[in-house]
PDB file of C-alpha atoms in Angstrom:
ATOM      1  CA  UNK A  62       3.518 -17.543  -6.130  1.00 85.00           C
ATOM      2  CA  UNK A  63       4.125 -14.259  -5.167  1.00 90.00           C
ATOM      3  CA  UNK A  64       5.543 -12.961  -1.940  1.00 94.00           C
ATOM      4  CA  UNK A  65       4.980  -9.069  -0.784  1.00 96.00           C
ATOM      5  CA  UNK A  66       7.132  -7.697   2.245  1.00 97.00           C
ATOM      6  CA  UNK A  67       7.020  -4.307   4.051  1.00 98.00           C
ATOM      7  CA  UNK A  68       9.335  -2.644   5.300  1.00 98.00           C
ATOM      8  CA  UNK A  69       9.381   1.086   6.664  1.00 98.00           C
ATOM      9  CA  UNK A  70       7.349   1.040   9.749  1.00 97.00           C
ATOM     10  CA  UNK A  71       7.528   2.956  12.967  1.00 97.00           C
ATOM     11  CA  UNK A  72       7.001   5.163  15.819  1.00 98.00           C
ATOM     12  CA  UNK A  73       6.662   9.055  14.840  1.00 98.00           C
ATOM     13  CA  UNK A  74       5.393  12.037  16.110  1.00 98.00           C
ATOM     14  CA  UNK A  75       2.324  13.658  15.105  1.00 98.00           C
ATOM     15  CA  UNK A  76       2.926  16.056  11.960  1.00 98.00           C
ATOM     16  CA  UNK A  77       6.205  13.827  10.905  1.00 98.00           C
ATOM     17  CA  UNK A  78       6.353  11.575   8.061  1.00 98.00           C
ATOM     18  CA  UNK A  79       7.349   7.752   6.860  1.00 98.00           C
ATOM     19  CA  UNK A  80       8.175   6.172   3.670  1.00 98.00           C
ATOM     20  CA  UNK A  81       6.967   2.464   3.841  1.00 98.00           C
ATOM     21  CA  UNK A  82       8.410   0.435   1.104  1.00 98.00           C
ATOM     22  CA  UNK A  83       6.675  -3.195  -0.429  1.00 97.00           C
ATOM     23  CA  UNK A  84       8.974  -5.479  -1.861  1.00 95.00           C
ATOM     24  CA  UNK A  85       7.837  -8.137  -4.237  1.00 93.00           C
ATOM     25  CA  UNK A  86       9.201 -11.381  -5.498  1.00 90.00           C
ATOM     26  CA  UNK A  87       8.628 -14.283  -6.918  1.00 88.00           C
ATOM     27  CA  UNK A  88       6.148 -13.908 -10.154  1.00 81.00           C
ATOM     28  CA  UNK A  89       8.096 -10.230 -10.307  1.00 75.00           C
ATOM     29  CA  UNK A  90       7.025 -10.371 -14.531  1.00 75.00           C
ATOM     30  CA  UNK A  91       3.568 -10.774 -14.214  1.00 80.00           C
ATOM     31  CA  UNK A  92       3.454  -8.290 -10.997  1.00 79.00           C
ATOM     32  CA  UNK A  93       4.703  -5.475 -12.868  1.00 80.00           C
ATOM     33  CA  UNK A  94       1.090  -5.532 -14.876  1.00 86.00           C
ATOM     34  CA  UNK A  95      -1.090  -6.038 -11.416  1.00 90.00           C
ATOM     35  CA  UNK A  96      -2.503  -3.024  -9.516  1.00 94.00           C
ATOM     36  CA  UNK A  97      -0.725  -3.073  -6.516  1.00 95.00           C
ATOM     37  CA  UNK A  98      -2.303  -1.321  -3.192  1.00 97.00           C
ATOM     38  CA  UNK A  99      -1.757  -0.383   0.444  1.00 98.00           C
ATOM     39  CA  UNK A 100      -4.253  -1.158   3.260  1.00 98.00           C
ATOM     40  CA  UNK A 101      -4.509  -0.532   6.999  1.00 98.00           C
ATOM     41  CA  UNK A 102      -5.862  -1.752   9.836  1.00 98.00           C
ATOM     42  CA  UNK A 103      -5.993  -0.455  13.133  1.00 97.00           C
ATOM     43  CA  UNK A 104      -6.720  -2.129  16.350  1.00 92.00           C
ATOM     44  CA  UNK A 105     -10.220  -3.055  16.808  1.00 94.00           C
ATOM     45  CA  UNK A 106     -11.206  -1.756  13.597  1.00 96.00           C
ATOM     46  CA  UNK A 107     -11.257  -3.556   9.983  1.00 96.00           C
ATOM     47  CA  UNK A 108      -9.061  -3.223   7.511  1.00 97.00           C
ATOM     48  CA  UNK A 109      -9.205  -0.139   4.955  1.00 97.00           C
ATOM     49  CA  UNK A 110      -8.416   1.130   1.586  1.00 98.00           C
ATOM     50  CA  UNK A 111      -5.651   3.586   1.850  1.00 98.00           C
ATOM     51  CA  UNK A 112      -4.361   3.920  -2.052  1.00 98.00           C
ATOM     52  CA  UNK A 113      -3.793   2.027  -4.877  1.00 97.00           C
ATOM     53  CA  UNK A 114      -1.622   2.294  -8.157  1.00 95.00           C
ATOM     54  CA  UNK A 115      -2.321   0.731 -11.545  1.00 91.00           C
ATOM     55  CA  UNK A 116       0.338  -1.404 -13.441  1.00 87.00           C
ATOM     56  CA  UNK A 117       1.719   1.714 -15.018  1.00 86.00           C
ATOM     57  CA  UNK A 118       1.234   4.552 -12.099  1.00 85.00           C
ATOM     58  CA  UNK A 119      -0.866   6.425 -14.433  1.00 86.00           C
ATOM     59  CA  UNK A 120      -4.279   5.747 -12.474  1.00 91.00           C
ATOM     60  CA  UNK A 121      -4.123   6.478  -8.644  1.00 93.00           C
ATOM     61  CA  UNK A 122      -7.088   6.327  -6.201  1.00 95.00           C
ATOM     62  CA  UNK A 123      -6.509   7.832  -2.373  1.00 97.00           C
ATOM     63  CA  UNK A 124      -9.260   7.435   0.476  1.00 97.00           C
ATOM     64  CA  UNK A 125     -10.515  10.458   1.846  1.00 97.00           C
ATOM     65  CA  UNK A 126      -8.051   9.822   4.441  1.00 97.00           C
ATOM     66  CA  UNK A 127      -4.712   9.725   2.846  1.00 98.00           C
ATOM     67  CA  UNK A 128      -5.993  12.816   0.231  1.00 97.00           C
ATOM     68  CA  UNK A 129      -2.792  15.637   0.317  1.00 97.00           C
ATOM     69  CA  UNK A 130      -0.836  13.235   3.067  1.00 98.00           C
ATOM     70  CA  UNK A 131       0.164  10.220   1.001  1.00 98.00           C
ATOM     71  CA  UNK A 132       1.499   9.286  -1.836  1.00 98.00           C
ATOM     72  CA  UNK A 133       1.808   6.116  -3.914  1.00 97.00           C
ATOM     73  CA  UNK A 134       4.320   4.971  -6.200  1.00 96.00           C
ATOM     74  CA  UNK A 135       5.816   2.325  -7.887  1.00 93.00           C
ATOM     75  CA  UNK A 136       9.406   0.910  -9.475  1.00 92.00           C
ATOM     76  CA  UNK A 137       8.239  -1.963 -11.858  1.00 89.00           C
ATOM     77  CA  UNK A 138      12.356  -2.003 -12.392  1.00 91.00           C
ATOM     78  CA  UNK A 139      12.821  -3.162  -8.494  1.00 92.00           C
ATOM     79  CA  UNK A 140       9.488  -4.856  -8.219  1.00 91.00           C
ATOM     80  CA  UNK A 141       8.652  -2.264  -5.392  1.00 94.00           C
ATOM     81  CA  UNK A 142       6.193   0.251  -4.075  1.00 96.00           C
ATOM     82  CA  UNK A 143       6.180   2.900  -2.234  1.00 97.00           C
ATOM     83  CA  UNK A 144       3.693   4.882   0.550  1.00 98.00           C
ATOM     84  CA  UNK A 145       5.093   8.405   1.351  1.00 98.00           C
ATOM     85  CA  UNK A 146       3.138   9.710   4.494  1.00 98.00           C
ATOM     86  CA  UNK A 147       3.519  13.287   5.308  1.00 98.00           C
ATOM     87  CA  UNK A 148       1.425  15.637   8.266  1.00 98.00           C
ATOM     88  CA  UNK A 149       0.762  11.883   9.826  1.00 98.00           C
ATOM     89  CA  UNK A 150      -2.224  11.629  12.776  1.00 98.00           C
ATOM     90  CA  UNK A 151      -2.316   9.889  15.387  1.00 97.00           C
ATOM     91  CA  UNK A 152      -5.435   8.200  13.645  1.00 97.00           C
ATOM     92  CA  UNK A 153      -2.954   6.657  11.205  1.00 98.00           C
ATOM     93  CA  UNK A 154      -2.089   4.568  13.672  1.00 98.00           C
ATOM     94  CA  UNK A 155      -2.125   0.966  12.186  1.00 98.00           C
ATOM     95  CA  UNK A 156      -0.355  -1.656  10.830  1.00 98.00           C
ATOM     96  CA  UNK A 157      -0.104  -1.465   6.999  1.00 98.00           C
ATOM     97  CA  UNK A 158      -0.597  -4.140   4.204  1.00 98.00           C
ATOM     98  CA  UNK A 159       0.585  -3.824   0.755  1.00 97.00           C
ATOM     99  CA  UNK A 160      -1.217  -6.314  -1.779  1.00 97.00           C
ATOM    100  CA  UNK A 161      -1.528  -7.137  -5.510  1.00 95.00           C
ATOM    101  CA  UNK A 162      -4.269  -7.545  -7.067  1.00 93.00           C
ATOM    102  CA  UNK A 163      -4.172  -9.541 -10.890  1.00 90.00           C
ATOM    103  CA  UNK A 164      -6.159  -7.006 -12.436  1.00 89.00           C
ATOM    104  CA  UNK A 165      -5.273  -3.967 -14.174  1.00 85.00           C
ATOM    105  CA  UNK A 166      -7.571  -1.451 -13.011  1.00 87.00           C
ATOM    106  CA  UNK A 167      -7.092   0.395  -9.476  1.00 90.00           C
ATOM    107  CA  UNK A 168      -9.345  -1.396  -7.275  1.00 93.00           C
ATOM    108  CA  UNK A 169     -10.285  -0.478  -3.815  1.00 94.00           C
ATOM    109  CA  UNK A 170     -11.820  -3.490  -2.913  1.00 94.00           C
ATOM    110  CA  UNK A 171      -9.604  -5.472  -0.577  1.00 94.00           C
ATOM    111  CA  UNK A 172     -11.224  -8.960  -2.128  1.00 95.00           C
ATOM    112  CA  UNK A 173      -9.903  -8.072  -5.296  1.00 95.00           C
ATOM    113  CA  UNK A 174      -6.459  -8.409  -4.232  1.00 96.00           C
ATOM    114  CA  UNK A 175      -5.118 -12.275  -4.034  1.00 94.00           C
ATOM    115  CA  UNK A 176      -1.562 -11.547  -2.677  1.00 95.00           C
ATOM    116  CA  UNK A 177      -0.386 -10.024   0.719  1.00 97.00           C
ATOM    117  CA  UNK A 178       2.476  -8.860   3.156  1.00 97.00           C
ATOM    118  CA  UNK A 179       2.631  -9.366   5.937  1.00 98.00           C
ATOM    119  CA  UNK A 180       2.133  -5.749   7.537  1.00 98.00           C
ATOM    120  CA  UNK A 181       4.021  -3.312   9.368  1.00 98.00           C
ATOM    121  CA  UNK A 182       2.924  -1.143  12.511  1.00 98.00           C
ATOM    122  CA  UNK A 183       2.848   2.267  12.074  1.00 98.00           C
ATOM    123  CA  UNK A 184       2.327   3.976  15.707  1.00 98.00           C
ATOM    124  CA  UNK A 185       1.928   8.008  15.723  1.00 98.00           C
ATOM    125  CA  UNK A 186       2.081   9.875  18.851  1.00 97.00           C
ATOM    126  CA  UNK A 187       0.465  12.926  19.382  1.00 93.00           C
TER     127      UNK A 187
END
């Protein structure tokens, strides 16, 4: 099994920034070789692709959304991964999922991914 926390959420003004964190453990060895991705969902919406890393942080896919705002990044060492947010909206509003998905290609697809955190909100006020 493989458990995925967040950590890193909060309220912030529009045009501040946030660093949310994913901590993994359990299967930590194998994780280090999955793709490992955040997601968001905001209320009364369904959840979306925000970015994704590859086992080795050397293929990175962004939506359209989080293009020159975010940025993804990994520590295989501490079995972690990171979301930098910078000039955040108020339409970033959500609460945001980190997953891993056993593959090692960066996949946007939210089936692809079989493990999950539990979320944490991220509010923006404008």
């Amino acid at each position: 099994q493989v458990q995925l926390v967040e950590s890193g959420g909060g309220l912030v003004q529009a045009g501040g920034s946030l660093r949310l964190s994913c901590a993994a453990s359990g299967r930590t060895f194998e994780i280090n070789y999955y793709t490992m991705g955040w997601f968001r969902q905001a209320p009364g919406k369904e959840r979306e692709f925000v970015a994704v890393s590859n086992w080795s942080g050397g293929t990175i896919t962004y939506a359209d959304s989080a293009k020159g705002r975010f940025t993804i990044s990994r520590d295989n060492a501490k079995n972690t991964v990171y979301l930098q947010m910078n000039s955040l909206k108020p339409e970033d509003t959500a609460v945001y999922y980190c997953a891993t998905a056993p593959v090692s290609w960066s996949t946007i697809v939210a089936n692809d991914y079989a493990y999950w955190g539990p979320g944490t909100q991220v509010t923006v006020s404008s």
